mmCIF file of C-alpha atoms in Angstrom:
data_model
loop_
_atom_site.group_PDB
_atom_site.id
_atom_site.type_symbol
_atom_site.label_atom_id
_atom_site.label_comp_id
_atom_site.label_asym_id
_atom_site.label_seq_id
_atom_site.Cartn_x
_atom_site.Cartn_y
_atom_site.Cartn_z
ATOM 1 C CA MET V 1 -8.326 153.257 42.720
ATOM 2 C CA MET V 2 -11.160 155.210 41.280
ATOM 3 C CA PRO V 3 -9.837 158.942 41.539
ATOM 4 C CA ASP V 4 -12.519 160.186 39.320
ATOM 5 C CA LEU V 5 -15.324 159.252 41.499
ATOM 6 C CA ILE V 6 -16.786 160.808 44.688
ATOM 7 C CA GLN V 7 -16.939 158.356 47.615
ATOM 8 C CA GLN V 8 -20.091 158.406 49.149
ATOM 9 C CA GLN V 9 -19.372 158.424 52.863
ATOM 10 C CA ASP V 10 -17.021 161.700 51.813
ATOM 11 C CA VAL V 11 -20.537 163.232 50.197
ATOM 12 C CA TRP V 12 -22.390 162.589 53.668
ATOM 13 C CA LEU V 13 -19.333 164.171 55.694
ATOM 14 C CA THR V 14 -19.149 167.286 53.620
ATOM 15 C CA ILE V 15 -22.631 168.005 53.870
ATOM 16 C CA PHE V 16 -22.637 167.104 57.834
ATOM 17 C CA ALA V 17 -19.629 169.270 58.324
ATOM 18 C CA ALA V 18 -20.993 172.082 56.433
ATOM 19 C CA ALA V 19 -24.586 171.932 58.259
ATOM 20 C CA MET V 20 -22.636 171.686 61.693
ATOM 21 C CA VAL V 21 -20.383 175.156 60.638
ATOM 22 C CA THR V 22 -23.828 177.103 59.666
ATOM 23 C CA TYR V 23 -25.936 175.864 62.709
ATOM 24 C CA GLY V 24 -22.766 176.286 65.138
ATOM 25 C CA LEU V 25 -22.901 179.944 63.644
ATOM 26 C CA ARG V 26 -26.412 180.680 63.925
ATOM 27 C CA LEU V 27 -26.836 179.392 67.439
ATOM 28 C CA GLY V 28 -23.309 180.504 68.639
ATOM 29 C CA GLY V 29 -24.571 183.920 67.803
ATOM 30 C CA LEU V 30 -27.634 184.194 69.570
ATOM 31 C CA LEU V 31 -25.937 182.373 72.770
ATOM 32 C CA LEU V 32 -22.750 184.785 72.527
ATOM 33 C CA ALA V 33 -25.102 187.607 72.231
ATOM 34 C CA GLU V 34 -27.062 186.725 75.561
ATOM 35 C CA ARG V 35 -23.475 186.764 77.627
ATOM 36 C CA LEU V 36 -23.110 190.319 76.753
ATOM 37 C CA PRO V 37 -24.178 192.885 79.284
ATOM 38 C CA ARG V 38 -27.376 194.556 78.442
ATOM 39 C CA THR V 39 -26.331 198.234 79.332
ATOM 40 C CA GLY V 40 -24.138 200.668 78.593
ATOM 41 C CA ARG V 41 -21.989 200.457 75.152
ATOM 42 C CA PHE V 42 -22.748 196.570 74.437
ATOM 43 C CA GLN V 43 -26.246 197.383 74.389
ATOM 44 C CA ARG V 44 -25.924 200.181 71.700
ATOM 45 C CA PHE V 45 -23.739 197.972 69.724
ATOM 46 C CA MET V 46 -26.735 195.327 69.532
ATOM 47 C CA ASN V 47 -29.588 197.755 69.356
ATOM 48 C CA ALA V 48 -27.463 199.473 66.229
ATOM 49 C CA LEU V 49 -26.319 195.961 64.497
ATOM 50 C CA PRO V 50 -29.663 194.878 62.795
ATOM 51 C CA GLY V 51 -29.671 198.388 60.769
ATOM 52 C CA THR V 52 -25.876 198.060 60.134
ATOM 53 C CA ILE V 53 -25.796 194.367 59.131
ATOM 54 C CA LEU V 54 -28.729 195.221 56.259
ATOM 55 C CA LEU V 55 -26.956 198.268 55.028
ATOM 56 C CA SER V 56 -23.906 195.957 54.137
ATOM 57 C CA LEU V 57 -25.924 193.818 52.482
ATOM 58 C CA ILE V 58 -27.633 195.990 50.371
ATOM 59 C CA ILE V 59 -24.916 198.821 49.357
ATOM 60 C CA PRO V 60 -21.927 196.544 47.368
ATOM 61 C CA SER V 61 -24.703 194.356 45.873
ATOM 62 C CA ALA V 62 -26.865 197.501 44.648
ATOM 63 C CA LEU V 63 -23.607 198.985 43.363
ATOM 64 C CA ALA V 64 -22.818 195.595 41.763
ATOM 65 C CA ALA V 65 -26.270 195.743 39.754
ATOM 66 C CA GLY V 66 -24.772 198.792 37.826
ATOM 67 C CA PHE V 67 -26.732 202.114 36.522
ATOM 68 C CA TRP V 68 -30.148 200.525 36.754
ATOM 69 C CA GLY V 69 -29.146 199.144 39.938
ATOM 70 C CA TRP V 70 -28.791 202.301 41.376
ATOM 71 C CA VAL V 71 -31.777 203.999 39.812
ATOM 72 C CA ALA V 72 -33.934 200.650 41.311
ATOM 73 C CA THR V 73 -32.625 201.173 44.745
ATOM 74 C CA LEU V 74 -33.493 204.820 44.802
ATOM 75 C CA PHE V 75 -36.990 204.148 43.478
ATOM 76 C CA THR V 76 -37.318 201.182 45.682
ATOM 77 C CA ALA V 77 -36.373 203.241 48.878
ATOM 78 C CA ALA V 78 -38.674 206.212 47.965
ATOM 79 C CA CYS V 79 -41.299 203.781 47.430
ATOM 80 C CA SER V 80 -40.904 202.187 50.763
ATOM 81 C CA LEU V 81 -40.751 205.451 52.350
ATOM 82 C CA LYS V 82 -43.930 206.828 50.717
ATOM 83 C CA THR V 83 -46.232 203.587 50.748
ATOM 84 C CA GLY V 84 -44.821 201.453 53.715
ATOM 85 C CA ASN V 85 -45.475 198.624 51.559
ATOM 86 C CA VAL V 86 -42.496 196.293 51.243
ATOM 87 C CA PHE V 87 -43.882 193.878 48.272
ATOM 88 C CA VAL V 88 -44.990 196.808 46.188
ATOM 89 C CA SER V 89 -41.692 198.483 46.552
ATOM 90 C CA MET V 90 -39.767 195.241 46.073
ATOM 91 C CA LEU V 91 -41.605 194.297 42.793
ATOM 92 C CA LEU V 92 -41.236 198.006 41.696
ATOM 93 C CA GLY V 93 -37.244 197.750 41.953
ATOM 94 C CA MET V 94 -37.335 194.520 40.122
ATOM 95 C CA ALA V 95 -39.212 195.797 37.485
ATOM 96 C CA ILE V 96 -36.755 198.815 36.702
ATOM 97 C CA VAL V 97 -33.731 196.572 36.717
ATOM 98 C CA ALA V 98 -35.271 193.949 34.325
ATOM 99 C CA GLY V 99 -36.445 196.745 32.133
ATOM 100 C CA GLY V 100 -33.232 198.594 32.305
ATOM 101 C CA ARG V 101 -31.664 195.205 31.056
ATOM 102 C CA LEU V 102 -34.181 194.758 28.429
ATOM 103 C CA LEU V 103 -33.444 198.366 27.121
ATOM 104 C CA GLY V 104 -29.503 197.044 27.182
ATOM 105 C CA MET S 1 -43.131 173.972 75.211
ATOM 106 C CA SER S 2 -46.572 175.172 76.755
ATOM 107 C CA THR S 3 -47.108 177.494 73.865
ATOM 108 C CA LYS S 4 -47.166 174.774 71.084
ATOM 109 C CA ASN S 5 -50.921 174.368 70.575
ATOM 110 C CA ASN S 6 -51.423 177.853 71.297
ATOM 111 C CA PRO S 7 -53.668 179.723 68.431
ATOM 112 C CA GLU S 8 -51.496 182.619 68.586
ATOM 113 C CA THR S 9 -48.626 180.649 67.519
ATOM 114 C CA TRP S 10 -50.105 179.248 64.666
ATOM 115 C CA HIS S 11 -51.437 182.914 63.766
ATOM 116 C CA GLN S 12 -47.908 184.020 64.026
ATOM 117 C CA ILE S 13 -46.570 181.425 62.138
ATOM 118 C CA ARG S 14 -48.985 182.028 58.856
ATOM 119 C CA LEU S 15 -48.159 185.758 59.120
ATOM 120 C CA GLY S 16 -44.400 185.106 58.945
ATOM 121 C CA PHE S 17 -45.141 182.378 56.210
ATOM 122 C CA THR S 18 -47.198 184.720 54.041
ATOM 123 C CA ALA S 19 -44.822 187.814 54.745
ATOM 124 C CA ASN S 20 -42.262 185.876 53.049
ATOM 125 C CA LEU S 21 -44.211 184.703 49.963
ATOM 126 C CA VAL S 22 -42.966 187.270 47.299
ATOM 127 C CA VAL S 23 -39.140 186.965 48.206
ATOM 128 C CA ALA S 24 -39.393 183.098 48.289
ATOM 129 C CA ALA S 25 -40.467 183.173 44.688
ATOM 130 C CA SER S 26 -36.796 184.604 43.745
ATOM 131 C CA VAL S 27 -35.161 182.282 46.204
ATOM 132 C CA ALA S 28 -37.246 179.276 44.184
ATOM 133 C CA ALA S 29 -36.024 180.682 40.834
ATOM 134 C CA TYR S 30 -32.325 180.573 42.352
ATOM 135 C CA GLY S 31 -32.696 177.188 43.661
ATOM 136 C CA SER S 32 -33.850 176.081 40.309
ATOM 137 C CA VAL S 33 -30.152 177.190 39.076
ATOM 138 C CA LEU S 34 -28.591 175.503 41.833
ATOM 139 C CA GLY S 35 -30.307 172.341 41.098
ATOM 140 C CA LEU S 36 -29.183 172.167 37.530
ATOM 141 C CA LEU S 37 -25.389 172.917 38.744
ATOM 142 C CA ALA S 38 -25.859 169.983 41.582
ATOM 143 C CA ALA S 39 -27.155 167.536 38.939
ATOM 144 C CA GLN S 40 -24.224 168.321 36.551
ATOM 145 C CA LYS S 41 -21.856 167.594 39.148
ATOM 146 C CA GLY S 42 -23.473 164.291 40.055
ATOM 147 C CA LEU S 43 -25.238 165.156 43.245
ATOM 148 C CA SER S 44 -28.315 163.093 43.807
ATOM 149 C CA TRP S 45 -31.513 164.578 44.475
ATOM 150 C CA LEU S 46 -31.849 163.111 47.905
ATOM 151 C CA GLN S 47 -28.251 164.630 48.727
ATOM 152 C CA LEU S 48 -29.510 167.880 47.449
ATOM 153 C CA LEU S 49 -32.715 167.738 49.558
ATOM 154 C CA ILE S 50 -30.332 166.849 52.665
ATOM 155 C CA MET S 51 -28.152 169.530 51.600
ATOM 156 C CA ASN S 52 -31.059 172.099 51.617
ATOM 157 C CA LEU S 53 -32.611 170.860 54.839
ATOM 158 C CA SER S 54 -29.353 170.924 57.076
ATOM 159 C CA VAL S 55 -27.164 173.592 55.626
ATOM 160 C CA PHE S 56 -29.996 175.942 54.343
ATOM 161 C CA ALA S 57 -27.819 179.122 53.150
ATOM 162 C CA GLY S 58 -28.090 179.583 49.633
ATOM 163 C CA SER S 59 -24.888 181.318 48.765
ATOM 164 C CA SER S 60 -22.537 178.960 50.380
ATOM 165 C CA GLN S 61 -24.388 175.967 48.918
ATOM 166 C CA PHE S 62 -23.556 177.335 45.599
ATOM 167 C CA VAL S 63 -19.573 177.732 46.522
ATOM 168 C CA MET S 64 -19.898 174.209 47.875
ATOM 169 C CA VAL S 65 -21.628 172.986 44.643
ATOM 170 C CA ASP S 66 -18.830 174.738 42.678
ATOM 171 C CA MET S 67 -16.002 173.022 44.613
ATOM 172 C CA TRP S 68 -17.652 169.673 44.267
ATOM 173 C CA LEU S 69 -15.150 167.584 42.496
ATOM 174 C CA PRO S 70 -13.546 164.366 43.195
ATOM 175 C CA PRO S 71 -11.711 163.655 45.321
ATOM 176 C CA LEU S 72 -14.216 166.180 47.415
ATOM 177 C CA PRO S 73 -11.918 168.759 49.029
ATOM 178 C CA ILE S 74 -13.984 168.324 52.863
ATOM 179 C CA LEU S 75 -11.771 170.592 54.451
ATOM 180 C CA GLU S 76 -11.700 173.335 51.938
ATOM 181 C CA ILE S 77 -15.469 173.145 51.487
ATOM 182 C CA THR S 78 -15.710 173.489 55.238
ATOM 183 C CA LEU S 79 -13.717 176.244 55.587
ATOM 184 C CA ALA S 80 -15.272 178.109 52.512
ATOM 185 C CA VAL S 81 -18.931 177.333 54.084
ATOM 186 C CA LEU S 82 -17.399 178.862 57.503
ATOM 187 C CA ILE S 83 -16.160 182.115 55.923
ATOM 188 C CA ILE S 84 -19.268 182.722 53.562
ATOM 189 C CA ASN S 85 -21.619 181.932 56.693
ATOM 190 C CA MET S 86 -19.754 183.890 59.093
ATOM 191 C CA ARG S 87 -22.360 186.535 58.700
ATOM 192 C CA TYR S 88 -24.725 184.196 60.693
ATOM 193 C CA LEU S 89 -23.038 184.808 63.893
ATOM 194 C CA LEU S 90 -24.026 188.604 63.672
ATOM 195 C CA ILE S 91 -27.490 187.576 62.330
ATOM 196 C CA GLY S 92 -27.578 185.278 65.465
ATOM 197 C CA ALA S 93 -26.937 188.009 67.823
ATOM 198 C CA SER S 94 -28.856 190.608 66.569
ATOM 199 C CA LEU S 95 -32.094 188.195 67.449
ATOM 200 C CA ARG S 96 -31.293 188.445 70.921
ATOM 201 C CA PRO S 97 -34.394 190.728 71.438
ATOM 202 C CA LEU S 98 -36.670 188.048 69.868
ATOM 203 C CA PHE S 99 -35.570 185.123 71.898
ATOM 204 C CA HIS S 100 -35.521 187.040 75.080
ATOM 205 C CA GLY S 101 -36.569 184.918 78.038
ATOM 206 C CA ARG S 102 -36.885 181.848 75.702
ATOM 207 C CA SER S 103 -35.593 178.042 76.764
ATOM 208 C CA PHE S 104 -32.413 176.988 75.320
ATOM 209 C CA ILE S 105 -34.472 174.194 73.555
ATOM 210 C CA HIS S 106 -36.441 176.691 72.209
ATOM 211 C CA LYS S 107 -33.591 178.880 70.646
ATOM 212 C CA ALA S 108 -31.799 175.779 69.487
ATOM 213 C CA LEU S 109 -35.045 174.398 67.410
ATOM 214 C CA HIS S 110 -36.032 177.977 66.197
ATOM 215 C CA ILE S 111 -32.226 179.179 65.424
ATOM 216 C CA HIS S 112 -32.151 176.659 62.223
ATOM 217 C CA LEU S 113 -34.734 178.198 60.050
ATOM 218 C CA VAL S 114 -32.807 181.465 60.111
ATOM 219 C CA ALA S 115 -32.005 182.737 56.611
ATOM 220 C CA ASP S 116 -31.044 186.444 55.421
ATOM 221 C CA GLU S 117 -34.495 187.016 54.164
ATOM 222 C CA ASN S 118 -36.896 185.900 57.100
ATOM 223 C CA TRP S 119 -34.570 187.375 59.372
ATOM 224 C CA ALA S 120 -34.620 190.929 57.765
ATOM 225 C CA ILE S 121 -38.325 190.768 57.466
ATOM 226 C CA THR S 122 -38.950 189.518 61.029
ATOM 227 C CA MET S 123 -36.559 192.133 62.333
ATOM 228 C CA GLY S 124 -38.362 195.139 60.382
ATOM 229 C CA ARG S 125 -41.668 194.146 61.998
ATOM 230 C CA LEU S 126 -40.341 193.497 65.599
ATOM 231 C CA HIS S 127 -40.562 196.957 66.671
ATOM 232 C CA ARG S 128 -43.719 198.175 64.987
ATOM 233 C CA GLU S 129 -45.819 195.175 65.704
ATOM 234 C CA PRO S 130 -45.961 192.179 68.391
ATOM 235 C CA THR S 131 -43.686 189.668 66.589
ATOM 236 C CA THR S 132 -42.896 186.311 68.240
ATOM 237 C CA THR S 133 -40.238 183.642 67.426
ATOM 238 C CA ALA S 134 -43.130 181.837 65.769
ATOM 239 C CA PHE S 135 -43.305 184.745 63.066
ATOM 240 C CA LEU S 136 -39.639 183.987 62.383
ATOM 241 C CA LEU S 137 -40.273 180.335 62.087
ATOM 242 C CA GLY S 138 -43.093 180.577 59.552
ATOM 243 C CA GLY S 139 -40.996 182.794 57.467
ATOM 244 C CA GLY S 140 -38.127 180.066 57.328
ATOM 245 C CA LEU S 141 -40.826 177.236 56.847
ATOM 246 C CA CYS S 142 -41.708 179.587 53.821
ATOM 247 C CA ILE S 143 -37.959 180.091 52.477
ATOM 248 C CA GLN S 144 -37.180 176.490 53.197
ATOM 249 C CA THR S 145 -40.176 175.107 51.062
ATOM 250 C CA ALA S 146 -39.229 177.429 48.103
ATOM 251 C CA TRP S 147 -35.650 176.647 48.248
ATOM 252 C CA CYS S 148 -36.203 172.927 48.272
ATOM 253 C CA THR S 149 -39.092 173.101 45.774
ATOM 254 C CA GLY S 150 -36.731 175.434 43.590
ATOM 255 C CA THR S 151 -33.490 172.975 43.859
ATOM 256 C CA LEU S 152 -35.367 169.872 43.211
ATOM 257 C CA LEU S 153 -37.189 171.215 39.923
ATOM 258 C CA GLY S 154 -33.852 172.517 38.754
ATOM 259 C CA HIS S 155 -32.381 169.228 39.637
ATOM 260 C CA ARG S 156 -34.981 167.073 37.963
ATOM 261 C CA LEU S 157 -35.966 169.421 34.960
ATOM 262 C CA GLY S 158 -33.304 171.673 34.503
ATOM 263 C CA ALA S 159 -33.621 175.110 35.431
ATOM 264 C CA VAL S 160 -37.088 176.542 35.344
ATOM 265 C CA ILE S 161 -35.365 180.086 34.712
ATOM 266 C CA ASN S 162 -31.996 180.066 33.183
ATOM 267 C CA GLN S 163 -31.001 183.455 33.462
ATOM 268 C CA PRO S 164 -32.972 184.605 36.648
ATOM 269 C CA GLU S 165 -30.993 188.275 36.126
ATOM 270 C CA GLN S 166 -32.914 188.799 32.913
ATOM 271 C CA PHE S 167 -36.103 189.146 35.141
ATOM 272 C CA GLY S 168 -34.261 191.212 37.641
ATOM 273 C CA LEU S 169 -34.688 188.289 40.107
ATOM 274 C CA ASP S 170 -31.120 188.634 41.406
ATOM 275 C CA PHE S 171 -31.910 192.171 42.357
ATOM 276 C CA ALA S 172 -35.071 190.955 44.637
ATOM 277 C CA PHE S 173 -32.947 190.360 47.372
ATOM 278 C CA VAL S 174 -31.256 193.921 47.189
ATOM 279 C CA ALA S 175 -34.897 195.217 46.810
ATOM 280 C CA VAL S 176 -36.340 193.589 49.789
ATOM 281 C CA PHE S 177 -33.568 194.549 51.748
ATOM 282 C CA THR S 178 -33.653 198.438 50.726
ATOM 283 C CA ALA S 179 -37.598 198.465 51.330
ATOM 284 C CA LEU S 180 -36.599 197.023 55.002
ATOM 285 C CA VAL S 181 -33.849 199.122 55.805
ATOM 286 C CA PHE S 182 -36.067 202.380 56.939
ATOM 287 C CA SER S 183 -37.644 200.327 59.609
ATOM 288 C CA PHE S 184 -34.247 200.084 61.031
ATOM 289 C CA TRP S 185 -33.826 203.841 60.920
ATOM 290 C CA ARG S 186 -33.991 205.174 64.743
ATOM 291 C CA GLY S 187 -33.389 208.788 63.949
ATOM 292 C CA ARG S 188 -30.348 211.252 63.372
ATOM 293 C CA GLN S 189 -28.179 209.520 65.778
ATOM 294 C CA ASP S 190 -27.880 206.729 62.868
ATOM 295 C CA LEU S 191 -26.971 209.125 60.235
ATOM 296 C CA PHE S 192 -22.948 209.149 61.038
ATOM 297 C CA PRO S 193 -22.922 204.909 61.824
ATOM 298 C CA TRP S 194 -24.779 204.532 58.710
ATOM 299 C CA LEU S 195 -22.664 206.396 56.594
ATOM 300 C CA ILE S 196 -19.392 204.449 57.967
ATOM 301 C CA THR S 197 -21.202 201.159 57.564
ATOM 302 C CA GLY S 198 -21.784 202.041 53.703
ATOM 303 C CA LEU S 199 -18.158 203.302 53.441
ATOM 304 C CA VAL S 200 -16.787 200.118 55.228
ATOM 305 C CA ALA S 201 -19.223 197.935 52.968
ATOM 306 C CA ILE S 202 -18.182 199.352 49.793
ATOM 307 C CA ILE S 203 -14.320 199.308 50.690
ATOM 308 C CA SER S 204 -14.089 195.739 52.085
ATOM 309 C CA ALA S 205 -16.136 194.379 48.888
ATOM 310 C CA GLN S 206 -13.506 195.723 46.741
ATOM 311 C CA LEU S 207 -10.530 194.388 49.100
ATOM 312 C CA LEU S 208 -11.557 191.112 50.400
ATOM 313 C CA PRO S 209 -12.999 188.065 48.785
ATOM 314 C CA GLY S 210 -16.515 186.755 49.457
ATOM 315 C CA LYS S 211 -19.201 188.095 52.003
ATOM 316 C CA TRP S 212 -16.326 189.589 54.586
ATOM 317 C CA TYR S 213 -17.960 193.090 53.650
ATOM 318 C CA ILE S 214 -21.253 192.554 55.704
ATOM 319 C CA LEU S 215 -19.056 191.515 58.569
ATOM 320 C CA CYS S 216 -16.722 194.734 58.463
ATOM 321 C CA GLY S 217 -19.490 196.978 57.214
ATOM 322 C CA GLY S 218 -22.047 195.662 60.194
ATOM 323 C CA ILE S 219 -19.482 195.698 62.943
ATOM 324 C CA THR S 220 -17.673 199.112 62.304
ATOM 325 C CA GLY S 221 -21.129 200.616 61.832
ATOM 326 C CA ALA S 222 -22.526 199.461 65.214
ATOM 327 C CA LEU S 223 -19.245 200.196 66.984
ATOM 328 C CA VAL S 224 -19.091 203.654 65.518
ATOM 329 C CA SER S 225 -23.096 203.831 67.047
ATOM 330 C CA ALA S 226 -21.685 202.231 70.370
ATOM 331 C CA PHE S 227 -18.802 204.770 70.925
ATOM 332 C CA SER S 228 -20.920 207.895 69.819
ATOM 333 C CA PRO S 229 -22.017 210.577 72.223
ATOM 334 C CA VAL S 230 -25.667 209.862 73.407
ATOM 335 C CA ASN S 231 -27.868 213.019 72.856
ATOM 336 C CA GLN S 232 -31.029 211.483 72.836
ATOM 337 C CA GLU S 233 -32.280 208.363 74.250
ATOM 338 C CA ASP S 234 -31.204 205.521 72.412
ATOM 339 C CA LYS S 235 -34.473 203.679 70.945
ATOM 340 C CA GLY S 236 -33.389 199.966 70.871
ATOM 341 C CA TYR S 237 -35.234 196.972 70.196
ATOM 342 C CA ASP S 238 -34.698 195.459 73.477
ATOM 343 C CA ALA S 239 -38.045 196.755 75.015
#
């Protein structure tokens, strides 16, 4: 009838489906992990996981940020190692990227 | 349940909340951009708010709003959300030591407010200082508040900051994760797995769409670590 109108029930259905899928992944991951053995290779896999996820989050995004992204990543890393302060390191990284973009 | 009114619980919630404040500022800035886009697509502020509260996953919400055209492709949107948020399977799994010994209800209630940012900040703290699920929850509340405030401001007033990239705000996420990543370094045993992780993440980011690279890099790196010969004791997070 009115193909260019979004049906209200479709809106709520879409949001509900997206919410269920996302919540299912969050809770499912936690519950599945508890069924894995706490010894040997499984344990070593689980212990290594937080670091490797974080690293995979960082590297392609840092690469995509171009030259200043790399410079900023290096300085953020160095600052974090030197000071141990996450916030200061983060602000330094953001300032370098913003500054780099301002220069063009 | 008995910990509900424990002052230590409130203390941890407050600590978690404040530890996430800086990164929450960029979350809010990005939220305002999403709010603007959502208003243009005809989503009401109430629909957007419910989406924020129930889905609570930034990048997948951007894709949802992007695909928001009549007639709504419900199945396609749901599949896209499933793929983008697949990393939460790993993030949820990695939270096992934090939730150790907790009841099912406790897990079911706390796991919802897990975003990349408060997850990373919580995990970075977990093996240095006493950290509980209340710290994770406090961070989740901080990020959720910033996300809702930002998106609703963007929806009502237009994006507060039209191009967050100009101020390096897009880099805030990379920066906070970079600053945190060293607290996950356990020694030389991590060198080879981390090199492989980086390599696989870069290659899969080139070859595969969306966020698959997080899964590919994360799983491959952890597998390499699991199958490496053990020289020294494997310092883990499961105390």
